[in-house]
Tab-separated table of C-alpha atoms in Angstrom:
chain	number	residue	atom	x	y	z
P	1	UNK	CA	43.800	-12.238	40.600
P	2	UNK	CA	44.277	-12.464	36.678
P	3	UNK	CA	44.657	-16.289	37.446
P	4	UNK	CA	41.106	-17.335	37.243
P	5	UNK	CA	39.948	-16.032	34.128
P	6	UNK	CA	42.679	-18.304	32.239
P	7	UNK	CA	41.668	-21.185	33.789
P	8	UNK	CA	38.225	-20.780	32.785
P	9	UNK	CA	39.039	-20.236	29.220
P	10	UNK	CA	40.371	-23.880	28.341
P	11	UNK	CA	43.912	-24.319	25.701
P	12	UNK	CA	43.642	-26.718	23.205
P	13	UNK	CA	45.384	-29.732	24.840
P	14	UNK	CA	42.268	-29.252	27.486
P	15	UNK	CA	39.938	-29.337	25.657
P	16	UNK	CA	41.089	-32.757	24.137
P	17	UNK	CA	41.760	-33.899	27.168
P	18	UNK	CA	38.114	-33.205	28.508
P	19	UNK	CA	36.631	-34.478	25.614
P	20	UNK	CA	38.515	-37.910	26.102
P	21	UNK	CA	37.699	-37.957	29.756
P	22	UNK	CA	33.979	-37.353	29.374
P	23	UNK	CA	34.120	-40.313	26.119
P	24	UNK	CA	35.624	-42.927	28.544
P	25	UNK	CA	33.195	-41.521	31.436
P	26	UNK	CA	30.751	-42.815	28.646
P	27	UNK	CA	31.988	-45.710	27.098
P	28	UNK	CA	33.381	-47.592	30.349
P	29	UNK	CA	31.496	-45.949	33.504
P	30	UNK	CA	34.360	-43.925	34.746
P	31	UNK	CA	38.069	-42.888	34.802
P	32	UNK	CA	39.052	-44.687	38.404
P	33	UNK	CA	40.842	-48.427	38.180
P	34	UNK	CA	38.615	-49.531	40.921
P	35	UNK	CA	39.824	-53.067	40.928
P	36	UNK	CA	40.607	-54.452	44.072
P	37	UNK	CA	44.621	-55.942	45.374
P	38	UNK	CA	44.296	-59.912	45.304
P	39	UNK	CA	43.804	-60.944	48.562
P	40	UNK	CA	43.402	-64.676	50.510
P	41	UNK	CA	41.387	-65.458	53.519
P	42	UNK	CA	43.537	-66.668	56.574
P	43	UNK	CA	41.435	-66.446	59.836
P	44	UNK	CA	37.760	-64.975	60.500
P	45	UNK	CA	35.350	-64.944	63.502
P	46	UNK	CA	32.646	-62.484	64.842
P	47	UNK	CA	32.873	-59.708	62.627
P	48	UNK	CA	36.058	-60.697	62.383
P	49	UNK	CA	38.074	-61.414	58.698
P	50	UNK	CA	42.035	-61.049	58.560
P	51	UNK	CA	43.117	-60.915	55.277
P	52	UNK	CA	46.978	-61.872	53.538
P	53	UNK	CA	47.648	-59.227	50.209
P	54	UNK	CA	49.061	-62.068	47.449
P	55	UNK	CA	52.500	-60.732	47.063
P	56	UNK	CA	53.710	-58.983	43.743
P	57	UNK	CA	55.007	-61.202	41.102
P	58	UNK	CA	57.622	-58.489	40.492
P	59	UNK	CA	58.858	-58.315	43.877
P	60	UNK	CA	60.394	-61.076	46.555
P	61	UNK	CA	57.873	-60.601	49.923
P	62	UNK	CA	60.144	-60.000	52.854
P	63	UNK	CA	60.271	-58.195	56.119
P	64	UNK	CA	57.814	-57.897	58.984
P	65	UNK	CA	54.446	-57.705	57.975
P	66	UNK	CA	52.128	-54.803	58.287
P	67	UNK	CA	48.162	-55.222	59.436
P	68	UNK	CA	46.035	-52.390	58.502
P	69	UNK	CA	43.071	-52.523	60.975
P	70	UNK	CA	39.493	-50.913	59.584
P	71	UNK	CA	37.530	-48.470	61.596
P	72	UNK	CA	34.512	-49.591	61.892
P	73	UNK	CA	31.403	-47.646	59.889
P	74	UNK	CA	34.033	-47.365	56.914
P	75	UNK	CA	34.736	-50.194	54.419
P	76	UNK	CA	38.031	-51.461	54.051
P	77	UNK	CA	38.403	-49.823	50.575
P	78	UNK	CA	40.170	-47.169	52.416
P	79	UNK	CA	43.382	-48.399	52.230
P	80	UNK	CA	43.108	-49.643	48.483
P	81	UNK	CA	40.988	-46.946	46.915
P	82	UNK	CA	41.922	-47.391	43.704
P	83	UNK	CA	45.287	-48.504	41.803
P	84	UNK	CA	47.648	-46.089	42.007
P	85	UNK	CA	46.285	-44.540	45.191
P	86	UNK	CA	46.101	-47.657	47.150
P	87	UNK	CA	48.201	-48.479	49.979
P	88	UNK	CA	47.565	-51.933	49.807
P	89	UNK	CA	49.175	-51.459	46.524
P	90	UNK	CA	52.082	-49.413	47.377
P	91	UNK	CA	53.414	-51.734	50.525
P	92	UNK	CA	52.705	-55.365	48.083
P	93	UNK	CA	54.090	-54.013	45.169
P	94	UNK	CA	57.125	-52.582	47.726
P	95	UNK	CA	57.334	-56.571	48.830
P	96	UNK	CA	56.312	-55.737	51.968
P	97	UNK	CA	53.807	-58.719	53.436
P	98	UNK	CA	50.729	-57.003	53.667
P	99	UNK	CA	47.489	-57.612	55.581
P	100	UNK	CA	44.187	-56.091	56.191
P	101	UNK	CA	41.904	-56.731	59.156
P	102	UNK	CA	37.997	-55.712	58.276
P	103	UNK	CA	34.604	-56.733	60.049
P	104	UNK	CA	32.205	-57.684	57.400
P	105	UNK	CA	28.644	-56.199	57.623
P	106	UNK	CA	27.175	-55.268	61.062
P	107	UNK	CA	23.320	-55.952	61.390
P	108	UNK	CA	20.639	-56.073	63.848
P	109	UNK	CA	22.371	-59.352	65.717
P	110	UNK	CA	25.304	-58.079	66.621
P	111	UNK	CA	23.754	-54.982	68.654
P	112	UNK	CA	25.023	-56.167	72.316
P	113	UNK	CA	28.720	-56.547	70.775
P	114	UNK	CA	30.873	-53.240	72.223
P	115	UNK	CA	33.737	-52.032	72.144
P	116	UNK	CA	35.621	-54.521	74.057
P	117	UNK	CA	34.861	-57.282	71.484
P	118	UNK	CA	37.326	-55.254	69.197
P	119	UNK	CA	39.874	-54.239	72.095
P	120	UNK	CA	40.116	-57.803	73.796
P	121	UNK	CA	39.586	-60.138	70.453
P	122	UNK	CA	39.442	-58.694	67.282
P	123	UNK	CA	42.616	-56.589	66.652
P	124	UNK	CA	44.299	-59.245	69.402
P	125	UNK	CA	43.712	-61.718	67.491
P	126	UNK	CA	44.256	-60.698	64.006
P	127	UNK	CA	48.204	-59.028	65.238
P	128	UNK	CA	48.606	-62.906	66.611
P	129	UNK	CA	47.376	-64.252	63.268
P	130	UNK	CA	49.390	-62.227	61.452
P	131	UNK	CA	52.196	-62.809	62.806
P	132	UNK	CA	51.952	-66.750	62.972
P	133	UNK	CA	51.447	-66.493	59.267
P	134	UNK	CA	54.372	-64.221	58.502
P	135	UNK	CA	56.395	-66.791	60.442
P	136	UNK	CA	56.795	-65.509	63.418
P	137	UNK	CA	57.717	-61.737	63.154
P	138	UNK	CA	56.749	-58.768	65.007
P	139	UNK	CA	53.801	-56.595	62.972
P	140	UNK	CA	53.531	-53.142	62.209
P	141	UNK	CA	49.941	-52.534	62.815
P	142	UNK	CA	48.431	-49.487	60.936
P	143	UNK	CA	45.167	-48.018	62.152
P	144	UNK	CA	43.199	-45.493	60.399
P	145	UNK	CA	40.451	-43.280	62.604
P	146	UNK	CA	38.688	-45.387	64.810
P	147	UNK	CA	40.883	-48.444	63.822
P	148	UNK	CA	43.611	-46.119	65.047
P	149	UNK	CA	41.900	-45.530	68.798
P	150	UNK	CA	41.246	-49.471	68.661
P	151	UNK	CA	44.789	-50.443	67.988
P	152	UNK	CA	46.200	-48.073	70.602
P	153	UNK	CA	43.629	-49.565	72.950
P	154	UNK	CA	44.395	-52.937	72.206
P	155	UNK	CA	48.425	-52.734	72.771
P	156	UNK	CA	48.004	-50.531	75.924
P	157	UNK	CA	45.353	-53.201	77.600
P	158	UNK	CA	47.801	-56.685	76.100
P	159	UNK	CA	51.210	-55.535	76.043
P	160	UNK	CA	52.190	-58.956	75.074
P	161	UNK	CA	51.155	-58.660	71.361
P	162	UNK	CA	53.827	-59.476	69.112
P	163	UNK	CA	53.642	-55.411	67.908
P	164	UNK	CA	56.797	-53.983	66.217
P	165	UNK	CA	55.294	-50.655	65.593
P	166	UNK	CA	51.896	-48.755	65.620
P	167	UNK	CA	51.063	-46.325	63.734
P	168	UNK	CA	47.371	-44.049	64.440
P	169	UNK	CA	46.492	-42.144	61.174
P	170	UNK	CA	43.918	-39.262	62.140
P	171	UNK	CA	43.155	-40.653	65.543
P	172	UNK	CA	41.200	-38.198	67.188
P	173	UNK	CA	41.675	-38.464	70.703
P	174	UNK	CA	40.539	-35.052	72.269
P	175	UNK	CA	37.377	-34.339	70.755
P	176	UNK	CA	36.834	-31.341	72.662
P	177	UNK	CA	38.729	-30.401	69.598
P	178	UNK	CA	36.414	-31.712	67.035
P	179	UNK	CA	34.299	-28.550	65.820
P	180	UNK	CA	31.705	-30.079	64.937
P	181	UNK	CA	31.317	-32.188	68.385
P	182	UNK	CA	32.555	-28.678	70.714
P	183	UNK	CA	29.150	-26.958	70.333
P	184	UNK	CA	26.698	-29.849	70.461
P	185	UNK	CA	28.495	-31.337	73.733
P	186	UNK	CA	26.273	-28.895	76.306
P	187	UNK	CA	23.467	-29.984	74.594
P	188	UNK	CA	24.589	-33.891	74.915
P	189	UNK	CA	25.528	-33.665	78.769
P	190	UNK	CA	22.097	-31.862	79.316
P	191	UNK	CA	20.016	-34.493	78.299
P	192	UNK	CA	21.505	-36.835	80.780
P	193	UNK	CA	21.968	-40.208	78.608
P	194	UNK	CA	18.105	-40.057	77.831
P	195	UNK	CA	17.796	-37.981	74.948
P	196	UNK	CA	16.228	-38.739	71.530
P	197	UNK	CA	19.631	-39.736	70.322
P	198	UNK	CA	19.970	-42.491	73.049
P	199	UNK	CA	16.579	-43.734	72.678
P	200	UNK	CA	17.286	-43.795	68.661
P	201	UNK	CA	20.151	-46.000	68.270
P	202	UNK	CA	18.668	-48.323	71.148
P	203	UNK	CA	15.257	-48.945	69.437
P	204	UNK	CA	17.412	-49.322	65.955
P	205	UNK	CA	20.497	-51.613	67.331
P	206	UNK	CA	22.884	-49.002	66.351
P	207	UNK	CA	23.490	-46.129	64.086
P	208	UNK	CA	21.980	-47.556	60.758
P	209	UNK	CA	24.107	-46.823	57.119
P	210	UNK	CA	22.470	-43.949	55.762
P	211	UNK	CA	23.248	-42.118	59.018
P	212	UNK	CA	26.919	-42.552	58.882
P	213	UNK	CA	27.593	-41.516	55.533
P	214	UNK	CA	25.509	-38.279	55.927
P	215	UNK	CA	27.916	-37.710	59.183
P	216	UNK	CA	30.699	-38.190	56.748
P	217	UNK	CA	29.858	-35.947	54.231
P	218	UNK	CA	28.900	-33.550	57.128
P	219	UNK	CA	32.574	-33.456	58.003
P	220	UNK	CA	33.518	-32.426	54.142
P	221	UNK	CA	30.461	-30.205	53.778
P	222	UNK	CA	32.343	-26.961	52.116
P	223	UNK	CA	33.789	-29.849	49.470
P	224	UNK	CA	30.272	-31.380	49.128
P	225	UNK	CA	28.720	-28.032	48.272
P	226	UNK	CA	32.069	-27.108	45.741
P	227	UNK	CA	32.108	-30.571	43.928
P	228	UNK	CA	30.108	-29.302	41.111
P	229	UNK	CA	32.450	-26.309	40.340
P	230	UNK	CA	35.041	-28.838	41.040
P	231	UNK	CA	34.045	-31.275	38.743
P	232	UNK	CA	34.190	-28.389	35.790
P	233	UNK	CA	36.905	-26.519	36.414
P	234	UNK	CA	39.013	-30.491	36.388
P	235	UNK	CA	37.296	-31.939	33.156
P	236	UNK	CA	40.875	-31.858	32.099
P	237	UNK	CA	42.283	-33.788	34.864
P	238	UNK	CA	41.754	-37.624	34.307
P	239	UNK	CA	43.891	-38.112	38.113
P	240	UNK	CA	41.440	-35.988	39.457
P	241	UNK	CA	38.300	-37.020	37.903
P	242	UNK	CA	39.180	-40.227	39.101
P	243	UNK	CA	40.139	-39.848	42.570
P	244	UNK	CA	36.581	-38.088	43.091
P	245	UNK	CA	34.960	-41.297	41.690
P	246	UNK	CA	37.092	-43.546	43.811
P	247	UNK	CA	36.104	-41.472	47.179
P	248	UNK	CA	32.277	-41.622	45.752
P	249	UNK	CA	32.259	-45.288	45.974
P	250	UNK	CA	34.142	-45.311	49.671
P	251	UNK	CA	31.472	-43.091	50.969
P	252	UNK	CA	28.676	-45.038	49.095
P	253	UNK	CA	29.699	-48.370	50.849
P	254	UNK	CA	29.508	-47.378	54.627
P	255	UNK	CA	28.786	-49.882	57.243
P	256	UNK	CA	26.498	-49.485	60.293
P	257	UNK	CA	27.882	-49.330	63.605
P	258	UNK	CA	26.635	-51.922	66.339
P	259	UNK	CA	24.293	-50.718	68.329
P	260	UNK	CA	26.129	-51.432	72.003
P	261	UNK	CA	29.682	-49.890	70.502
P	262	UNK	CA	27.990	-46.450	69.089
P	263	UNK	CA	26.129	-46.015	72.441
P	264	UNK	CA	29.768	-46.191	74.298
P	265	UNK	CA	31.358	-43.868	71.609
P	266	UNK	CA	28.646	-41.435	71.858
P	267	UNK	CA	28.996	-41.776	75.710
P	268	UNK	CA	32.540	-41.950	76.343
P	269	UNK	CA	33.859	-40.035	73.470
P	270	UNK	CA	31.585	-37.546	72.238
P	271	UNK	CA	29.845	-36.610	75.742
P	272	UNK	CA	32.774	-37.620	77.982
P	273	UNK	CA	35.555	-37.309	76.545
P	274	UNK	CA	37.201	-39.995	77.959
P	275	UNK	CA	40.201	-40.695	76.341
P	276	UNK	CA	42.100	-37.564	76.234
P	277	UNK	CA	42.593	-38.545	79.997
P	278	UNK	CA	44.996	-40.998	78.671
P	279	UNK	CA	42.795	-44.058	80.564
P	280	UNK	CA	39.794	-45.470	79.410
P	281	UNK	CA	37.350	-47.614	81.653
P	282	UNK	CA	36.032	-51.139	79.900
P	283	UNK	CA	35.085	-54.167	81.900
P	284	UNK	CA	35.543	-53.269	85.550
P	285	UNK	CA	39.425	-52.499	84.259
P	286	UNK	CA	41.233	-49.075	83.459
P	287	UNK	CA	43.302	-49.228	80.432
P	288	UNK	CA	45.798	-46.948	80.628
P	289	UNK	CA	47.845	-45.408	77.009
P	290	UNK	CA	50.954	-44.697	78.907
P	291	UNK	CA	50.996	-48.514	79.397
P	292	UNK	CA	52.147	-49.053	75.986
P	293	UNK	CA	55.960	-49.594	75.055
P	294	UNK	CA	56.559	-50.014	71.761
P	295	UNK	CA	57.207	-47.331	69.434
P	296	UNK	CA	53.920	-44.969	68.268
P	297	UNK	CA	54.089	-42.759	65.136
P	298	UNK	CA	50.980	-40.156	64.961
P	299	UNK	CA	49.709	-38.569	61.545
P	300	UNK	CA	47.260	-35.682	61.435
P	301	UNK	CA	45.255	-34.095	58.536
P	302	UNK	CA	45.818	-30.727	57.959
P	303	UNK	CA	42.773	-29.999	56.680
P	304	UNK	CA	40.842	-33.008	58.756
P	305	UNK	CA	37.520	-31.401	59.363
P	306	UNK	CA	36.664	-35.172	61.551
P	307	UNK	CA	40.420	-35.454	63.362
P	308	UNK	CA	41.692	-32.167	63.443
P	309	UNK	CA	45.737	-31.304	64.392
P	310	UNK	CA	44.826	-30.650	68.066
P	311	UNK	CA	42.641	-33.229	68.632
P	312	UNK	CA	45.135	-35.795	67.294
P	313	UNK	CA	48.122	-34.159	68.936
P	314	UNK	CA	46.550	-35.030	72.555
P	315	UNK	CA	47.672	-38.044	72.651
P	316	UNK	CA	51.513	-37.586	72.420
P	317	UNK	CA	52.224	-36.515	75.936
P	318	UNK	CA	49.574	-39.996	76.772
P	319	UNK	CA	52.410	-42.336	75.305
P	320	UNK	CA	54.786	-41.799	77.895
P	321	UNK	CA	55.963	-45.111	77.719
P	322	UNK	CA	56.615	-45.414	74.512
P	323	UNK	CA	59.968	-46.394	72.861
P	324	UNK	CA	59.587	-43.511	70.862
P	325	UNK	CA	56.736	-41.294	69.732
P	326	UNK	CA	56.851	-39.329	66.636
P	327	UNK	CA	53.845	-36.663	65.194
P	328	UNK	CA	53.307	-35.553	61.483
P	329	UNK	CA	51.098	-33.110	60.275
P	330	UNK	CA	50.834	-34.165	56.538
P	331	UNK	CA	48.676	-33.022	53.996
P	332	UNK	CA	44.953	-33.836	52.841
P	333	UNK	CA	41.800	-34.627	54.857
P	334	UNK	CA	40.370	-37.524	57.434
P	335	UNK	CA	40.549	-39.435	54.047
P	336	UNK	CA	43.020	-37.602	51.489
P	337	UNK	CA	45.617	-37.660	54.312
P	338	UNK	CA	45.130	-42.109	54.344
P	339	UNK	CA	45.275	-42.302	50.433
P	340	UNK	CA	44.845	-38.792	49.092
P	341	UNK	CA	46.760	-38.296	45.983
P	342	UNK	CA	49.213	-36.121	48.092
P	343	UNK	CA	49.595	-38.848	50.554
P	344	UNK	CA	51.589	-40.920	47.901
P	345	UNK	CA	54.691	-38.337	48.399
P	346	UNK	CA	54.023	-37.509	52.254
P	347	UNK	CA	52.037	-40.355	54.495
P	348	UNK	CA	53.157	-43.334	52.602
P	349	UNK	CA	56.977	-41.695	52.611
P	350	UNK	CA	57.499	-41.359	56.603
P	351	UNK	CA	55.412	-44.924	56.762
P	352	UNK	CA	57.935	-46.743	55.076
P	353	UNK	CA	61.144	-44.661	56.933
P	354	UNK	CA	58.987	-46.101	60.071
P	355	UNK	CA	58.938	-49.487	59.583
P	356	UNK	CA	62.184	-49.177	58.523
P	357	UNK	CA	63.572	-47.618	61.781
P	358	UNK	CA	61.866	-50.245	63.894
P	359	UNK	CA	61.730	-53.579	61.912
P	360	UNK	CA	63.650	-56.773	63.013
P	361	UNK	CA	66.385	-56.476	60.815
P	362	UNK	CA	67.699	-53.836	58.584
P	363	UNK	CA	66.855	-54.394	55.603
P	364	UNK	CA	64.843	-52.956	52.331
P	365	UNK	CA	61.774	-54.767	51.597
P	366	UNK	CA	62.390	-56.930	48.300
P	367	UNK	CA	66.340	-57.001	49.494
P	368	UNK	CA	66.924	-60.734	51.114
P	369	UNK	CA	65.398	-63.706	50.685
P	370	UNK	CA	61.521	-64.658	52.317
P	371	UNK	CA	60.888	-65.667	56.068
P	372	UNK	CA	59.922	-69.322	56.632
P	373	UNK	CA	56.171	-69.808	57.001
P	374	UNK	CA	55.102	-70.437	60.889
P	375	UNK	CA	55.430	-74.077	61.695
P	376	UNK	CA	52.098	-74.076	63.241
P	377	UNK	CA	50.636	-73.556	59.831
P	378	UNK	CA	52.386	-76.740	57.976
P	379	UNK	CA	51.175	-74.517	54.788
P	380	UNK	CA	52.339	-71.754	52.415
P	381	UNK	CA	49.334	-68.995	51.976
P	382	UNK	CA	45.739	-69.858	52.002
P	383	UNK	CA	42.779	-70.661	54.322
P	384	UNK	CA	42.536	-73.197	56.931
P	385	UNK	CA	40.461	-75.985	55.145
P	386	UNK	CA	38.615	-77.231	58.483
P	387	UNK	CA	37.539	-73.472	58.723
P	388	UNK	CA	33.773	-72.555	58.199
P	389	UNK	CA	33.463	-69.158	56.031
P	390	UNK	CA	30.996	-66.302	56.306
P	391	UNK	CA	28.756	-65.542	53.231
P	392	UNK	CA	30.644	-61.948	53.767
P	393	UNK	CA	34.311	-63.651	53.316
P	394	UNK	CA	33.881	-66.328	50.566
P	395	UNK	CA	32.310	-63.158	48.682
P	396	UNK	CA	35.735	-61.825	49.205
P	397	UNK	CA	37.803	-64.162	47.993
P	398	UNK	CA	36.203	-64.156	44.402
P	399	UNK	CA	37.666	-60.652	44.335
């Protein structure tokens, strides 16, 4: 109790140290090093851009690779928020060969696309990219949120993927769970697929930008409301300060969701419930998680207001025929819990001791020498010259 009254009468050194945070606040727009992990090109397609991280000039690249696969609605910056909270960051400058799968921006054209374009090409694909350009190995594919439920789709429904690992990082997958879903679902099931909701994302093509990151900050609301108080009682803190600013841009840049993909999400997931069956119907096929072999390791939040513990959980018992199947409860949020500052001595930690356990070869990344490139590449890193770019992609290779 006699805590709070000292912090709110500041020492000297804090006082300094708010007055220098506020002067480079200022002077150079903020305390965050926003700058983004070099990265090159190597295969794109409908909504579709696979990414290579250039490898650390510190550090000798080896190992299998890892693909982190984007959820759609949320920009890729999630897994390289800012340097020294970037994962992106922590697995290049580790020497592990890093690569990113993200879907450029979503407008009104792409509306029919659904979820099977992701499950049957996109995440297919970029694992069989990815591994062609890491010479062959198996890949440890990463999936945060949605990107998680997409990944876990994908191996169950092509269990010929060269996958060496997956890994679903606040995954919700029984979002009866979900308290902010729980009491609205009546409501949804009354309407009977023709409520306002329904008719709204069909007239638009799909939940629009502005919608998506006001569901986000939904999810945080009690932080949204306490970021003020926050913000003072941390004027000291230039880590903190700076995380804040990092998130601010994440949930400034959100991306639309296709109009065809959100109706089957709101149908499937948020009315139906689907996948906490374990099968999911798409295409006149049942796609069944217990179908999947190799090994699965599970992360909740446990403070995730979007993926709670419970709804996360579900899916263990689902992977029945898995290798191996291992659940974390680690600390932080749907986001802090990805790249939180916590997350640098907890998620990142069992990450690594995962790909460890189930790589190729024991070994350390940085500790032998590199794989050969594929031989169907006939090239070191870099784009495929006969390959047509997207406005979207050549943007991101001046980054």
């Amino acid at each position: 109790m006699d805590l709070l009254p000292m912090r709110l009468i500041p020492g000297p050194d804090q006082v300094v140290s708010a007055a220098s945070n506020v002067a480079h606040k200022v002077l150079y727009g903020g305390l965050a090093d926003l700058r983004p992990m070099p990265r090159t090109l190597i295969d794109d397609g409908t909504l579709r851009e696979v990414y290579h991280y250039r490898p650390s000039g510190t550090v000798k690249e080896t190992g299998d690779p890892v693909l982190l696969v984007t959820p759609l609605a949320a920009p890729a910056i999630c897994y390289d928020l800012r340097r020294g909270c970037s994962l992106v960051e922590h697995f290049v400058t580790g020497g592990r060969p890093t690569y990113l799968l993200e879907y450029g921006e979503v407008s009104f054209k792409n509306r029919n696309l659904g979820m099977e374009h992701w499950i049957d090409e996109v995440v297919p694909t970029a694992v069989r990219e990815v591994s062609a350009h890491a010479g062959g190995r198996p890949v440890h594919v990463i999936g945060w949120s949605l990107g998680g439920i997409f990944s876990l789709l994908a191996a169950a429904d092509s269990p010929d993927l060269p996958i060496a690992s997956l890994t679903a990082v606040g995954s919700p997958i029984d979002v009866s769970q979900v308290p902010l879903v729980a009491p609205l679902r009546p409501l949804l099931n009354w309407v009977n697929g023709k409520g306002p909701i329904t008719k709204g994302y069909q007239l638009l093509g799909g939940a629009p930008k502005p919608l998506v990151k006001w569901a986000f900050q939904l999810s945080s609301f009690q932080k949204l409301v306490t970021k003020p108080l926050a913000l003072a009682t941390h004027i000291d803190d230039a880590e903190f300060l700076a995380q804040i600013e990092a998130v601010d841009r994440f949930t400034d840049n959100m991306i639309a969701y296709p109009g065809r993909t959100f109706g089957q999400l709101y149908h499937r997931f948020a009315k139906g419930n689907q996948l906490a069956t374990g099968e999911f119907d798409l295409d006149e096929r049942t796609i069944r998680l217990a179908d999947i072999k190799v090994p699965v390791l599970v992360f909740a939040g446990a403070v995730d207001g979007i993926a709670p513990v419970n709804a996360v959980k579900a899916v263990v018992p689902l992977l029945s025929g898995s290798k191996e199947v291992r659940f974390e409860i680690v600390p932080g949020g749907h986001l802090g819990m990805l790249t939180g500052r916590a997350a640098r001595g907890s998620t990142w930690v069992v990450m690594d001791e995962w790909i460890t356990q189930w790589s190729t070869e024991p070994e350390a990344p940085g500790s032998k020498e590199k794989s050969a490139p594929a031989a169907t590449t006939g090239a070191s890193i870099g784009t495929n010259r006969t390959r047509r770019h997207t406005s979207s992609a050549s943007r991101a290779l001046k980054k």
